[in-house]
Coordinates of C-alpha atoms and ligand atoms in Angstrom, one line a residue:
X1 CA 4.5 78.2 49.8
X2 CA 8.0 78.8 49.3
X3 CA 10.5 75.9 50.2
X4 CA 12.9 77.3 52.8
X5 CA 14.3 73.9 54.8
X6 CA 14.8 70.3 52.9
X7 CA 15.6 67.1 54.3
X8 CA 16.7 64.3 52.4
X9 CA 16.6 60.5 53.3
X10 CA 19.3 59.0 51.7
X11 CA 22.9 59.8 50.9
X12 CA 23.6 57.7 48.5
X13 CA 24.3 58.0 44.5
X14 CA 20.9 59.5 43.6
X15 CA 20.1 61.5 47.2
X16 CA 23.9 63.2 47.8
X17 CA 24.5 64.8 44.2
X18 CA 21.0 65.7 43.8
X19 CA 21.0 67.7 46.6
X20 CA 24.3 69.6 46.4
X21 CA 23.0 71.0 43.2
X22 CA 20.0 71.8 44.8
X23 CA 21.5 73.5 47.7
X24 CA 24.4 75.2 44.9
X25 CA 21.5 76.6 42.7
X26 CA 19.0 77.9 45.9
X27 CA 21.5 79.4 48.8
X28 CA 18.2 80.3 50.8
X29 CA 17.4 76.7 50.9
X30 CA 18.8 74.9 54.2
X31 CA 19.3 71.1 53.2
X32 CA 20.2 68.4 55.6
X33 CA 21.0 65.1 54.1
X34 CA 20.6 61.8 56.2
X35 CA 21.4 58.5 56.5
X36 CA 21.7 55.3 59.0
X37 CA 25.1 54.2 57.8
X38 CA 27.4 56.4 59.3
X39 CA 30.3 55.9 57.8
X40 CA 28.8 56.9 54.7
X41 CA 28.1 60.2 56.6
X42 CA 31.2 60.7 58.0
X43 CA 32.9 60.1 54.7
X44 CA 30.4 62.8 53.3
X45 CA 31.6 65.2 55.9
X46 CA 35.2 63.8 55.3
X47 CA 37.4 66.9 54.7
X48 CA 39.6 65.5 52.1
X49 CA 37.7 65.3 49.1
X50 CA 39.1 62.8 47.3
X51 CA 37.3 60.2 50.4
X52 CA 33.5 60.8 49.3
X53 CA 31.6 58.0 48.8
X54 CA 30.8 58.4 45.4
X55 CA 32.8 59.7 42.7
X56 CA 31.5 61.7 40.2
X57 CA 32.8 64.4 38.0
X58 CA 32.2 67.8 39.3
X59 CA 30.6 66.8 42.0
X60 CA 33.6 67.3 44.7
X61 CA 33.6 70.8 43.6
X62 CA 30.2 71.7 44.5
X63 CA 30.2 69.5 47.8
X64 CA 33.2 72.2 48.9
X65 CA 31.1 75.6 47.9
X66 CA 28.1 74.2 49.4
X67 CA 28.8 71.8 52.2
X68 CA 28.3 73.9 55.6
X69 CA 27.0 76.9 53.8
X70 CA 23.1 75.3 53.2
X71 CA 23.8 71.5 53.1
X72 CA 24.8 69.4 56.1
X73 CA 25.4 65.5 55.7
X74 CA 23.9 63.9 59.6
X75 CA 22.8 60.8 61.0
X76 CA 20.2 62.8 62.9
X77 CA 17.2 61.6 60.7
X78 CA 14.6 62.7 63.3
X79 CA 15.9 66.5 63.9
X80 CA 16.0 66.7 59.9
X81 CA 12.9 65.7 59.4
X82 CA 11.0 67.4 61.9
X83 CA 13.1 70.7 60.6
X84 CA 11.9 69.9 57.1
X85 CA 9.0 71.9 55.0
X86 CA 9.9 69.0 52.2
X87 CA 11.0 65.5 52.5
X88 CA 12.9 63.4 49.9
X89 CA 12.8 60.1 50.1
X90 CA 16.0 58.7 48.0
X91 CA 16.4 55.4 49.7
X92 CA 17.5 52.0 48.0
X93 CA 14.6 50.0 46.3
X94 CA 16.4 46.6 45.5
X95 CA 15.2 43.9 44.2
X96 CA 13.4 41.8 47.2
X97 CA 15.7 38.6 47.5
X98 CA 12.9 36.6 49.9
X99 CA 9.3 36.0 50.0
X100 CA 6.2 36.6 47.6
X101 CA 8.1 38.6 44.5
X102 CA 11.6 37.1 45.1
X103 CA 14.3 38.3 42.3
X104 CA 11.4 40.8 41.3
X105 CA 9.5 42.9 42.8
X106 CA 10.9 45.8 44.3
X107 CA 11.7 45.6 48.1
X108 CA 9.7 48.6 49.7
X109 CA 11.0 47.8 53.5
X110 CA 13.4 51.3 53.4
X111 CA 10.5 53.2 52.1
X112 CA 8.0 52.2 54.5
X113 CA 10.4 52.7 57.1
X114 CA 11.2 56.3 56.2
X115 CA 7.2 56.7 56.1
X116 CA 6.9 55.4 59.3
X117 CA 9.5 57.7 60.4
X118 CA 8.4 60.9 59.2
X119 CA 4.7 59.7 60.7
X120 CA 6.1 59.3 64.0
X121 CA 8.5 62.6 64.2
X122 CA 5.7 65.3 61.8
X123 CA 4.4 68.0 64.2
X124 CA 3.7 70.2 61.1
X125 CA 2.5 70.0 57.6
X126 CA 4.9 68.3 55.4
X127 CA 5.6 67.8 51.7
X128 CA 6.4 64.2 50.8
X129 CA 8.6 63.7 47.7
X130 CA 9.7 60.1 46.4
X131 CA 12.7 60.4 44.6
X132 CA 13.6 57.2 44.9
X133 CA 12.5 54.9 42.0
X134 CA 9.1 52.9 42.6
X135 CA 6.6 50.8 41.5
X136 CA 3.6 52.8 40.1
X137 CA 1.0 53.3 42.9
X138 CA 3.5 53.5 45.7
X139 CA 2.2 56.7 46.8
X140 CA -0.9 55.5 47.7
X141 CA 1.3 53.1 49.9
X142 CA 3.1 55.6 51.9
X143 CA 0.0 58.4 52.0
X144 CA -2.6 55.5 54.2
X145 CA 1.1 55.0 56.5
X146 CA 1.5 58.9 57.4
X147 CA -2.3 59.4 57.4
X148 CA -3.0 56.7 59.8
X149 CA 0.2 56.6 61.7
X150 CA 0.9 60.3 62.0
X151 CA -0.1 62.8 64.6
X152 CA -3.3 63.8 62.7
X153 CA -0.8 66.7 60.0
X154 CA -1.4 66.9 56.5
X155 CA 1.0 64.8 54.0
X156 CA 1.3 66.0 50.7
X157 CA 2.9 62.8 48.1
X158 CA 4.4 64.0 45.2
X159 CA 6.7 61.7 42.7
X160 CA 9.9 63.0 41.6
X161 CA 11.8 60.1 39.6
X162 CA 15.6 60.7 39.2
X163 CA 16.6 60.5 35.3
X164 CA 20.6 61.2 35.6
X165 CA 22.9 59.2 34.9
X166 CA 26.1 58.3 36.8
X167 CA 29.3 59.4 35.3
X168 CA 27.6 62.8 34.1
X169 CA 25.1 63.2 37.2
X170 CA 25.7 67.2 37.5
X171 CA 25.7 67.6 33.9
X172 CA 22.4 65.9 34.3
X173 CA 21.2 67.4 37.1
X174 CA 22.3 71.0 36.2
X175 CA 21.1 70.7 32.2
X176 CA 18.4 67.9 32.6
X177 CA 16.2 67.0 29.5
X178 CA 13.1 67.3 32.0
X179 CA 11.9 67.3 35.6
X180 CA 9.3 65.3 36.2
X181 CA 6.9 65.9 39.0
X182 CA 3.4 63.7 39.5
X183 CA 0.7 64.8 42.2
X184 CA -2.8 65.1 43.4
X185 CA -3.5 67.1 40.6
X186 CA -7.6 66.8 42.2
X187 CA -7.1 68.8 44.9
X188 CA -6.0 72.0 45.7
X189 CA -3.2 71.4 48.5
X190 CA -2.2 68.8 45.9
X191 CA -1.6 71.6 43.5
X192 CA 0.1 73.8 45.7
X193 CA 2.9 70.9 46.5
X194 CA 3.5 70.4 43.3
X195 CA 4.1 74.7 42.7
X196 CA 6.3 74.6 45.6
X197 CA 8.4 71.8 44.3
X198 CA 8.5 73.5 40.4
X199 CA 9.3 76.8 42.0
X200 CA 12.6 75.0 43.4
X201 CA 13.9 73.6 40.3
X202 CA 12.8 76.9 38.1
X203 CA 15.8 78.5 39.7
X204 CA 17.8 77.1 37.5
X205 CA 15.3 74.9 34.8
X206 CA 13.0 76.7 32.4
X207 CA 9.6 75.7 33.1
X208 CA 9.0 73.9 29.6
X209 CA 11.3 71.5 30.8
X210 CA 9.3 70.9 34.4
X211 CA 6.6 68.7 33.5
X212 CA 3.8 67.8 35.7
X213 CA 1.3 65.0 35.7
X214 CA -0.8 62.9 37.9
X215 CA 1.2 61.0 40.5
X216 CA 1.0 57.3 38.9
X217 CA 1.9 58.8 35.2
X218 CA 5.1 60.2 37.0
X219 CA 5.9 56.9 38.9
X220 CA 5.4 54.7 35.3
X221 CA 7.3 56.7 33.6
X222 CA 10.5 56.5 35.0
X223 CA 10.2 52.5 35.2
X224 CA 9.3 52.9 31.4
X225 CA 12.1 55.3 30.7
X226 CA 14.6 53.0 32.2
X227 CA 12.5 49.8 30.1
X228 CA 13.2 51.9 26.8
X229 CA 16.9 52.4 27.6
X230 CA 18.3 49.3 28.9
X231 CA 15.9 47.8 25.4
X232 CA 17.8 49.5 23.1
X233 CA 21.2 48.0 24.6
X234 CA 19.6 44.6 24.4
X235 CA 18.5 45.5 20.8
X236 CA 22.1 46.9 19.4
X237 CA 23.7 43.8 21.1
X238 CA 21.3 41.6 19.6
X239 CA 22.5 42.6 16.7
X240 CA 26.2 42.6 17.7
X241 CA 25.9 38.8 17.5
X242 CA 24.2 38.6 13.9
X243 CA 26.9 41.3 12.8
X244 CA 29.5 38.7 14.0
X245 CA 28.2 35.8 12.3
X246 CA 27.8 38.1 9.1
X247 CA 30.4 40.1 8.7
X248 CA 28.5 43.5 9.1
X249 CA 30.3 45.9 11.5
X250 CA 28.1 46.6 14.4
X251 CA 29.2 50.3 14.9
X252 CA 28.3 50.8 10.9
X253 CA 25.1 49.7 11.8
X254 CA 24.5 51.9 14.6
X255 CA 25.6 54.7 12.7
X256 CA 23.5 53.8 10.0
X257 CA 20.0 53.3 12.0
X258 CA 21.0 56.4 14.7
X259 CA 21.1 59.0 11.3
X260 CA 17.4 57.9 11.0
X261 CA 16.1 61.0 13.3
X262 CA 13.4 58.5 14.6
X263 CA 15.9 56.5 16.0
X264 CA 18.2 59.2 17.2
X265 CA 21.9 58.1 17.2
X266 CA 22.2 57.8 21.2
X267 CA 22.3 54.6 23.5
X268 CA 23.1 52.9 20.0
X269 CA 26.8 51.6 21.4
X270 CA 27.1 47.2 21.4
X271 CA 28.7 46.1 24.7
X272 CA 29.0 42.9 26.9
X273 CA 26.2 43.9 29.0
X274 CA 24.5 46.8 30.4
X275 CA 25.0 46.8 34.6
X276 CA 24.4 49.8 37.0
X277 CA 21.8 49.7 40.2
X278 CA 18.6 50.2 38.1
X279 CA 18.3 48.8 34.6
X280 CA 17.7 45.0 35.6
X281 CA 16.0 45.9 39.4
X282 CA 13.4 48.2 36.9
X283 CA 12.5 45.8 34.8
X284 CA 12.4 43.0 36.6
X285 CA 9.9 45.7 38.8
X286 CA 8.0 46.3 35.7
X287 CA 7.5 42.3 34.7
X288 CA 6.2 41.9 38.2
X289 CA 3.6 44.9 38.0
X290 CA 2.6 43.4 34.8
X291 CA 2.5 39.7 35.9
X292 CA 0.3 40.8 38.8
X293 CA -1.9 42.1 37.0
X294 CA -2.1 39.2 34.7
X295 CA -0.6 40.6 31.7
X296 CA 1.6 38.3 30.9
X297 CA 2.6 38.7 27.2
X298 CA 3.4 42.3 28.7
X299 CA 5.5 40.5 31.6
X300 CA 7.3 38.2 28.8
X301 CA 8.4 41.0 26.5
X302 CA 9.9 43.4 28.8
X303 CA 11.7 40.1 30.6
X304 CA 13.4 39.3 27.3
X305 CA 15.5 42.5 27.1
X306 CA 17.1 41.2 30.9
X307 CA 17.4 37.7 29.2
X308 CA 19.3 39.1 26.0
X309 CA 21.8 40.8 28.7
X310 CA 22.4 37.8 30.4
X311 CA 23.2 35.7 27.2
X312 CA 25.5 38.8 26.0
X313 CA 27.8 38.4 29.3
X314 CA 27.9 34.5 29.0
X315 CA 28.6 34.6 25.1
X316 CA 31.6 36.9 25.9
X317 CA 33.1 34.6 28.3
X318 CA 32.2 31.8 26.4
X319 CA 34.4 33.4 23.4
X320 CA 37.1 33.9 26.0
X321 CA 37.3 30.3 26.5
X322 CA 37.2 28.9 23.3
X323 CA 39.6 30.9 21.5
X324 CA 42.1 30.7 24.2
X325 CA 42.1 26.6 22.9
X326 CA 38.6 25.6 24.8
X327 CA 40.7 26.3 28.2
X328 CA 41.8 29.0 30.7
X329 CA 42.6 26.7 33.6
X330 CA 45.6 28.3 35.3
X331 CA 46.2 31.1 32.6
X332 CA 46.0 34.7 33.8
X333 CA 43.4 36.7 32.7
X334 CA 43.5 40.0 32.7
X335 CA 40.7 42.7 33.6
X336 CA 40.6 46.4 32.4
X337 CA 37.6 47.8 34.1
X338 CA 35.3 46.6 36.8
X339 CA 32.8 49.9 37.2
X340 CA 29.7 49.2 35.3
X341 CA 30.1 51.9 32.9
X342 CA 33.3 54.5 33.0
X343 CA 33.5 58.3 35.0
X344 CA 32.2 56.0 38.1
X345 CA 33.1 53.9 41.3
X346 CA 29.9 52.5 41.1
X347 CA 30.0 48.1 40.4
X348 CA 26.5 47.6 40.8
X349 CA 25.5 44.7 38.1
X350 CA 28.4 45.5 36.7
X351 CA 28.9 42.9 33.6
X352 CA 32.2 42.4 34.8
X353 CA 31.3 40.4 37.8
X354 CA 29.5 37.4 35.9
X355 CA 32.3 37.7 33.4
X356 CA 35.2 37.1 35.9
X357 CA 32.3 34.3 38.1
X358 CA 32.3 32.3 34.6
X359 CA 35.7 32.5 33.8
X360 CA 37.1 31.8 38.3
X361 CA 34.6 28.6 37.5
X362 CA 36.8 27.4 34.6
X363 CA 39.6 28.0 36.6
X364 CA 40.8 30.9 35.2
X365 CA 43.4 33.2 36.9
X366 CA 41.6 36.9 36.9
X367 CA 43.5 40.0 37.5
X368 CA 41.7 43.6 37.4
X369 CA 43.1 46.8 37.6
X370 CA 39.9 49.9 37.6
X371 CA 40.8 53.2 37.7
X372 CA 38.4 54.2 40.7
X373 CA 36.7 50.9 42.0
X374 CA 38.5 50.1 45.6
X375 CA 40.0 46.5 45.9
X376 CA 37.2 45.4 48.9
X377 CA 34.5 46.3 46.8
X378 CA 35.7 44.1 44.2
X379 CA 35.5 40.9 46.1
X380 CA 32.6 41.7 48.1
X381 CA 30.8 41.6 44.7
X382 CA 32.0 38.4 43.7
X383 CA 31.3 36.8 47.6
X384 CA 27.9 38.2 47.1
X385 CA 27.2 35.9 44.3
X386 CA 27.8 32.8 46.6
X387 CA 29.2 30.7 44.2
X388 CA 32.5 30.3 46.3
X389 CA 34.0 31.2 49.5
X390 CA 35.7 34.2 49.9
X391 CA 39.2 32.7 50.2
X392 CA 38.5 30.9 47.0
X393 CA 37.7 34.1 45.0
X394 CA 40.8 36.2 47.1
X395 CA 43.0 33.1 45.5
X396 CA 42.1 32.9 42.4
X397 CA 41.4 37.0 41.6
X398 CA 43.8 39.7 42.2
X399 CA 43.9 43.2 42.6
X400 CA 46.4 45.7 40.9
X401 CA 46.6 49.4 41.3
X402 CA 49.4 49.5 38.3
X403 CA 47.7 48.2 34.7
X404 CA 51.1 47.1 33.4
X405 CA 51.4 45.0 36.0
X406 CA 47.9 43.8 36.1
X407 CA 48.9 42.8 32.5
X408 CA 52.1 41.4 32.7
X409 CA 52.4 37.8 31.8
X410 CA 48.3 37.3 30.8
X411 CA 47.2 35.2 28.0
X412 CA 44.5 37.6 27.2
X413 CA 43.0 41.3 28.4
X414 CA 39.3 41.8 28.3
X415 CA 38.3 45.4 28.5
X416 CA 34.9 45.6 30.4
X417 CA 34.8 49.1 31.1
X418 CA 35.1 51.8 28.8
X419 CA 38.0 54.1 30.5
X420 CA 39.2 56.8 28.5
X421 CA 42.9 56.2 29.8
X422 CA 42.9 52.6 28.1
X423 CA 43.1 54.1 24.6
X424 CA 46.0 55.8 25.7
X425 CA 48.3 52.6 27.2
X426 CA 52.0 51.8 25.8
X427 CA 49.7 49.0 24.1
X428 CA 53.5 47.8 22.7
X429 CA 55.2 47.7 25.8
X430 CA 51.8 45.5 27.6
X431 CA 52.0 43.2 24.1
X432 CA 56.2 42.7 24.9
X433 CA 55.3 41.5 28.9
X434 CA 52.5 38.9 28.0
X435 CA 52.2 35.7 27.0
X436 CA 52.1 34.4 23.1
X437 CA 49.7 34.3 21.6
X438 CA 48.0 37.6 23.2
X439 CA 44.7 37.9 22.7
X440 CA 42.3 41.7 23.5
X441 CA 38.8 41.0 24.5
X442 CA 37.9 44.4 23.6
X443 CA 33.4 44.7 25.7
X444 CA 33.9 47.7 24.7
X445 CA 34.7 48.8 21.1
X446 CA 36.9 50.9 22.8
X447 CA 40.6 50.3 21.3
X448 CA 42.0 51.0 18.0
X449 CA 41.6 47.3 15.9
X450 CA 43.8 48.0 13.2
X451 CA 46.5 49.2 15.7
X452 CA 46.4 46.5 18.2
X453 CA 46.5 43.8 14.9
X454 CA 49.6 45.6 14.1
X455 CA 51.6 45.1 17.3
X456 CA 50.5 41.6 17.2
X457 CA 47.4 41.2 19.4
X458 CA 44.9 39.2 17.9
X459 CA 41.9 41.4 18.5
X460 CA 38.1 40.4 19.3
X461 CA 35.6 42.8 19.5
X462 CA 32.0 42.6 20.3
X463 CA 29.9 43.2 17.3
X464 CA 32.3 42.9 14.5
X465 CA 33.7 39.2 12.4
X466 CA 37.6 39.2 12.4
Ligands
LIG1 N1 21.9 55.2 41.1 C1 21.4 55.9 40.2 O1 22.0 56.3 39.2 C2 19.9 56.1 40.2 C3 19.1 55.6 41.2 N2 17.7 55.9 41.2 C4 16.9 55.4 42.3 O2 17.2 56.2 43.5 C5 17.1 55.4 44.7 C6 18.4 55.4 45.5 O3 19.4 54.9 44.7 P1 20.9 55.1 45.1 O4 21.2 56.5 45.6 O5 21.7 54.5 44.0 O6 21.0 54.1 46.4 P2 22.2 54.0 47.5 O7 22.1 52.6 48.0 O8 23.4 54.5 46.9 O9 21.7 55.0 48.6 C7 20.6 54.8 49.4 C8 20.9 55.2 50.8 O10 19.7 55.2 51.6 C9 20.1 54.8 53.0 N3 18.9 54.4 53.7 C10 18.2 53.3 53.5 N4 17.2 53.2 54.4 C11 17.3 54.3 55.2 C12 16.5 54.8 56.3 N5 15.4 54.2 56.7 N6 16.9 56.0 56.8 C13 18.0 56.7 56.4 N7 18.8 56.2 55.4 C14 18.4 55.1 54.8 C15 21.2 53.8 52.8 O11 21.9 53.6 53.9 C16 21.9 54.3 51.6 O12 23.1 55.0 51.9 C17 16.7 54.0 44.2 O13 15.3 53.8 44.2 C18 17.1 54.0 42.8 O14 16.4 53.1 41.9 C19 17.2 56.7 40.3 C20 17.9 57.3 39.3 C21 19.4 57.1 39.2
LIG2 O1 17.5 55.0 37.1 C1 18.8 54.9 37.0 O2 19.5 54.4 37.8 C2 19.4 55.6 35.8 O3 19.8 54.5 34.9 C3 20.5 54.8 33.8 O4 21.7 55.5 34.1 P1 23.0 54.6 34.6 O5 22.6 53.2 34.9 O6 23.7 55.4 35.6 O7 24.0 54.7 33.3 P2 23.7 54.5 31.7 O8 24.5 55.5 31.0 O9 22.2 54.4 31.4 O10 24.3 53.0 31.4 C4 23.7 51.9 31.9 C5 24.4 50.7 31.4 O11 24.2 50.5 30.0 C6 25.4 50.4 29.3 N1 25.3 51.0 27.9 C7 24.7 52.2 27.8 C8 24.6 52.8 26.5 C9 24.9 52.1 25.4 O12 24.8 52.5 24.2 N2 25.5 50.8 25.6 C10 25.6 50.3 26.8 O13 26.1 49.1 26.9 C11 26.4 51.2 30.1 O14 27.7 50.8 29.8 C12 26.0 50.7 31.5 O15 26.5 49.5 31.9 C13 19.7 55.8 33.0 O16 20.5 56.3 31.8 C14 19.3 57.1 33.8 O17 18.5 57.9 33.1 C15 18.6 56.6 35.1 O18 18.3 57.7 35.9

């Protein structure tokens, strides 16, 4: 069977580029990309580029060679899907925040409903791909929906599990390391799915890298993947905190253990904290598969790795404090980066926002200039954590679009994202408009030590004794 019209539930980080380099690399596909929030949609079909929901490099680019020639963004979810040969599902699975699993399990409410949906609306055989990331056996979830809610067609479920990464997601998704597809691998119709969706991505992906396995293998996997990623940035900042107590320099050490080609040099970088949508909502996913089925030294291992991030954000507050004389009541505080990680708009987790909550409940005056993250976004991430009201947080945090102003007058600058255009600052001229002592937080081994020391700053960066 040969793929000819896609529709994709979901326009959101993972759904919207994925698609565009779909519909770039197969013009005789028709895609249709949908979603309930329409002012996501309208800002998908917004004509000036610069206004699409999610910034990513390259991805404006593609959106304008492919966007009305085989992928439309709509709100019609029940045209698109009954269109459809092949369905993605590329919904949000957050963390549930009530009932049995709360702060957990993953919350499955979007998914089921998009099951439900394609049940109701399927007049002919469809293909059934979760993209979105899900806790293994999920596709035996949404097969007994369609089966016993639909109008008596056959579902194919295959598992599809995103690996890119945002910042580079078309580098990813045009050069990934593999594609991972999991089916029925028992049945014939099973394997024909599975063909149908290999034969889309071997336009542009040699088929070594397409790799396909049972359906629950395929789900695991990308909850382990994520497990073994977000571990070795609690491992390397584990060891960020011995380095500082001893003197060792924590990027020596990385470079040190990466040259070991078992280790491989990559994901090997000490910070204040991984963030992004998916690290901490996959683990805490995994502990809770684990728990339930009783295993809990399993549960307890993988939970540490969430734990060591936690006490990584509080220790670089905590240093805040008490080298700026045990108190930052009323002194400005200065905030280079709020995206969780840099080349994104994305502030999801982002270390930053339990930085600046510890440091607004010592008082603290926080001011953050990011490159791409918009000013409402910033505060609805702190209101979201409830610890004050809204006009508490506007008071006490402000927004600057210019950096030099952002810094002018601070006590201290904590970098918390790793920007390339902060290496390249009048770091003298910033040093002349603040206040004495000034102090760089650097979260992000990101600026030049030896030069800062020589303008004056007194310098602290994670990983490394002074
Ligand atoms: N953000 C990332 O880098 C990656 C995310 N993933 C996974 O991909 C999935 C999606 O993640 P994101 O794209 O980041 O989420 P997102 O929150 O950016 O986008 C999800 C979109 O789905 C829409 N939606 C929810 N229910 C709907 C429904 N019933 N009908 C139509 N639209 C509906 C929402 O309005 C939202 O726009 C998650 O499971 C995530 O774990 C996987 C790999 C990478
Ligand atoms: O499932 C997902 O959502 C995705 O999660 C991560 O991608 P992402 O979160 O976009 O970004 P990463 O580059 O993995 O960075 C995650 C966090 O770890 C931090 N990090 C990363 C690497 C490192 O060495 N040190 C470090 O602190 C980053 O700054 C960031 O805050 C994975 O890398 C993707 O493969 C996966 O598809």
């Amino acid at each position: 069977m040969k793929v000819k019209n896609i529709c994709c539930i979901g326009a959101g980080y993972v759904g919207s580029p994925t698609m565009a380099v779909v519909a770039k690399q197969c013009p005789y596909i028709k895609i249709t990309i949908v979603d309930i929030n329409e002012s996501r949609i309208a800002a998908w079909n917004s004509t000036d580029l610069n206004k699409l929901p999610v910034f990513e490099p390259g991805l404006d680019g593609i959106v304008k060679e492919v966007r009305g020639r085989n992928l439309f963004f709509s709100t019609n979810v029940d045209k698109a899907i009954d269109e459809a040969d092949m369905i993605f599902i590329s919904v949000n699975t957050p963390t549930k925040t009530y009932g049995k699993g709360k702060g957990m399990a993953a919350d499955l409410k979007y998914i089921e409903l998009c099951a439900r949906q394609i049940a109701k609306v399927a007049k002919q055989d469809k293909i059934v791909v979760e993209k979105s990331t899900l806790p293994v056996r999920t596709a035996s979830a949404i097969k007994s929906i369609l089966d016993n809610t639909g109008n008596g067609v056959q579902f194919q479920i295959l598992s599809n599990p995103e690996f890119l990464a945002e910042g580079t997601a078309v580098q990813d998704l045009l050069k990934p390391d593999r594609v991972l597809i999991g089916g029925d691998t028992s049945s014939k119709e099973g394997e024909l799915a599975m063909k149908a969706l290999v034969d889309i991505y071997a336009n542009w992906i040699s088929k070594e890298r397409i790799l396909t396995t049972n359906v629950w293998s395929s789900e695991l996997s990308k909850l382990t993947a994520n497990a073994f990623l977000a571990q070795r940035v609690s491992s390397i900042n584990a060891m960020s905190e011995i380095c500082e107590k001893t003197g060792a320099d924590v990027k020596e050490v990385s470079k040190a253990i990466g040259m070991d080609s078992r280790i491989g040099p990559k994901f090997l970088n000490a910070s204040v904290g991984f963030g992004g949508s998916c690290f901490q909502k996959d683990i805490l996913n995994l502990v809770y598969i684990a728990k339930s089925y009783g295993l809990n030294e399993v549960a307890d291992y993988w939970e540490q790795v969430i734990l060591m991030n936690e006490h990584q954000k509080n220790r670089f507050s905590d240093n805040i404090v008490s080298t700026l004389y045990n108190t930052v009541s009323g002194k400005k505080i200065t905030f280079l980066g709020w995206a969780f990680k840099k080349d994104t708009n994305d502030t999801r987790e982002s270390a930053a926002i339990k930085v600046a909550d510890n440091l607004l409940n010592e008082q603290a005056q926080v001011s953050v200039y990011d490159p791409k993250v918009p000013e409402e976004r910033i505060y609805t991430d702190l209101d979201y954590l409830n610890t004050r009201s809204s006009d508490e947080n506007k008071s006490l945090l402000t927004i600057n679009n210019d950096p030099y102003k952002a810094c002018k007058d601070s006590h201290a600058i904590a970098i918390l994202t790793e920007w390339d255009e902060f290496k390249n600052y009048d770091w003298k001229s910033i040093y002349k408009n603040m206040q004495k002592p000034a102090f760089v937080f650097d979260g992000r081994g990101l600026l030049n030590k030896e030069e800062l020391k020589e303008i004056g700053f007194i310098y602290y960066n994670i990983g490394t004794g002074n």
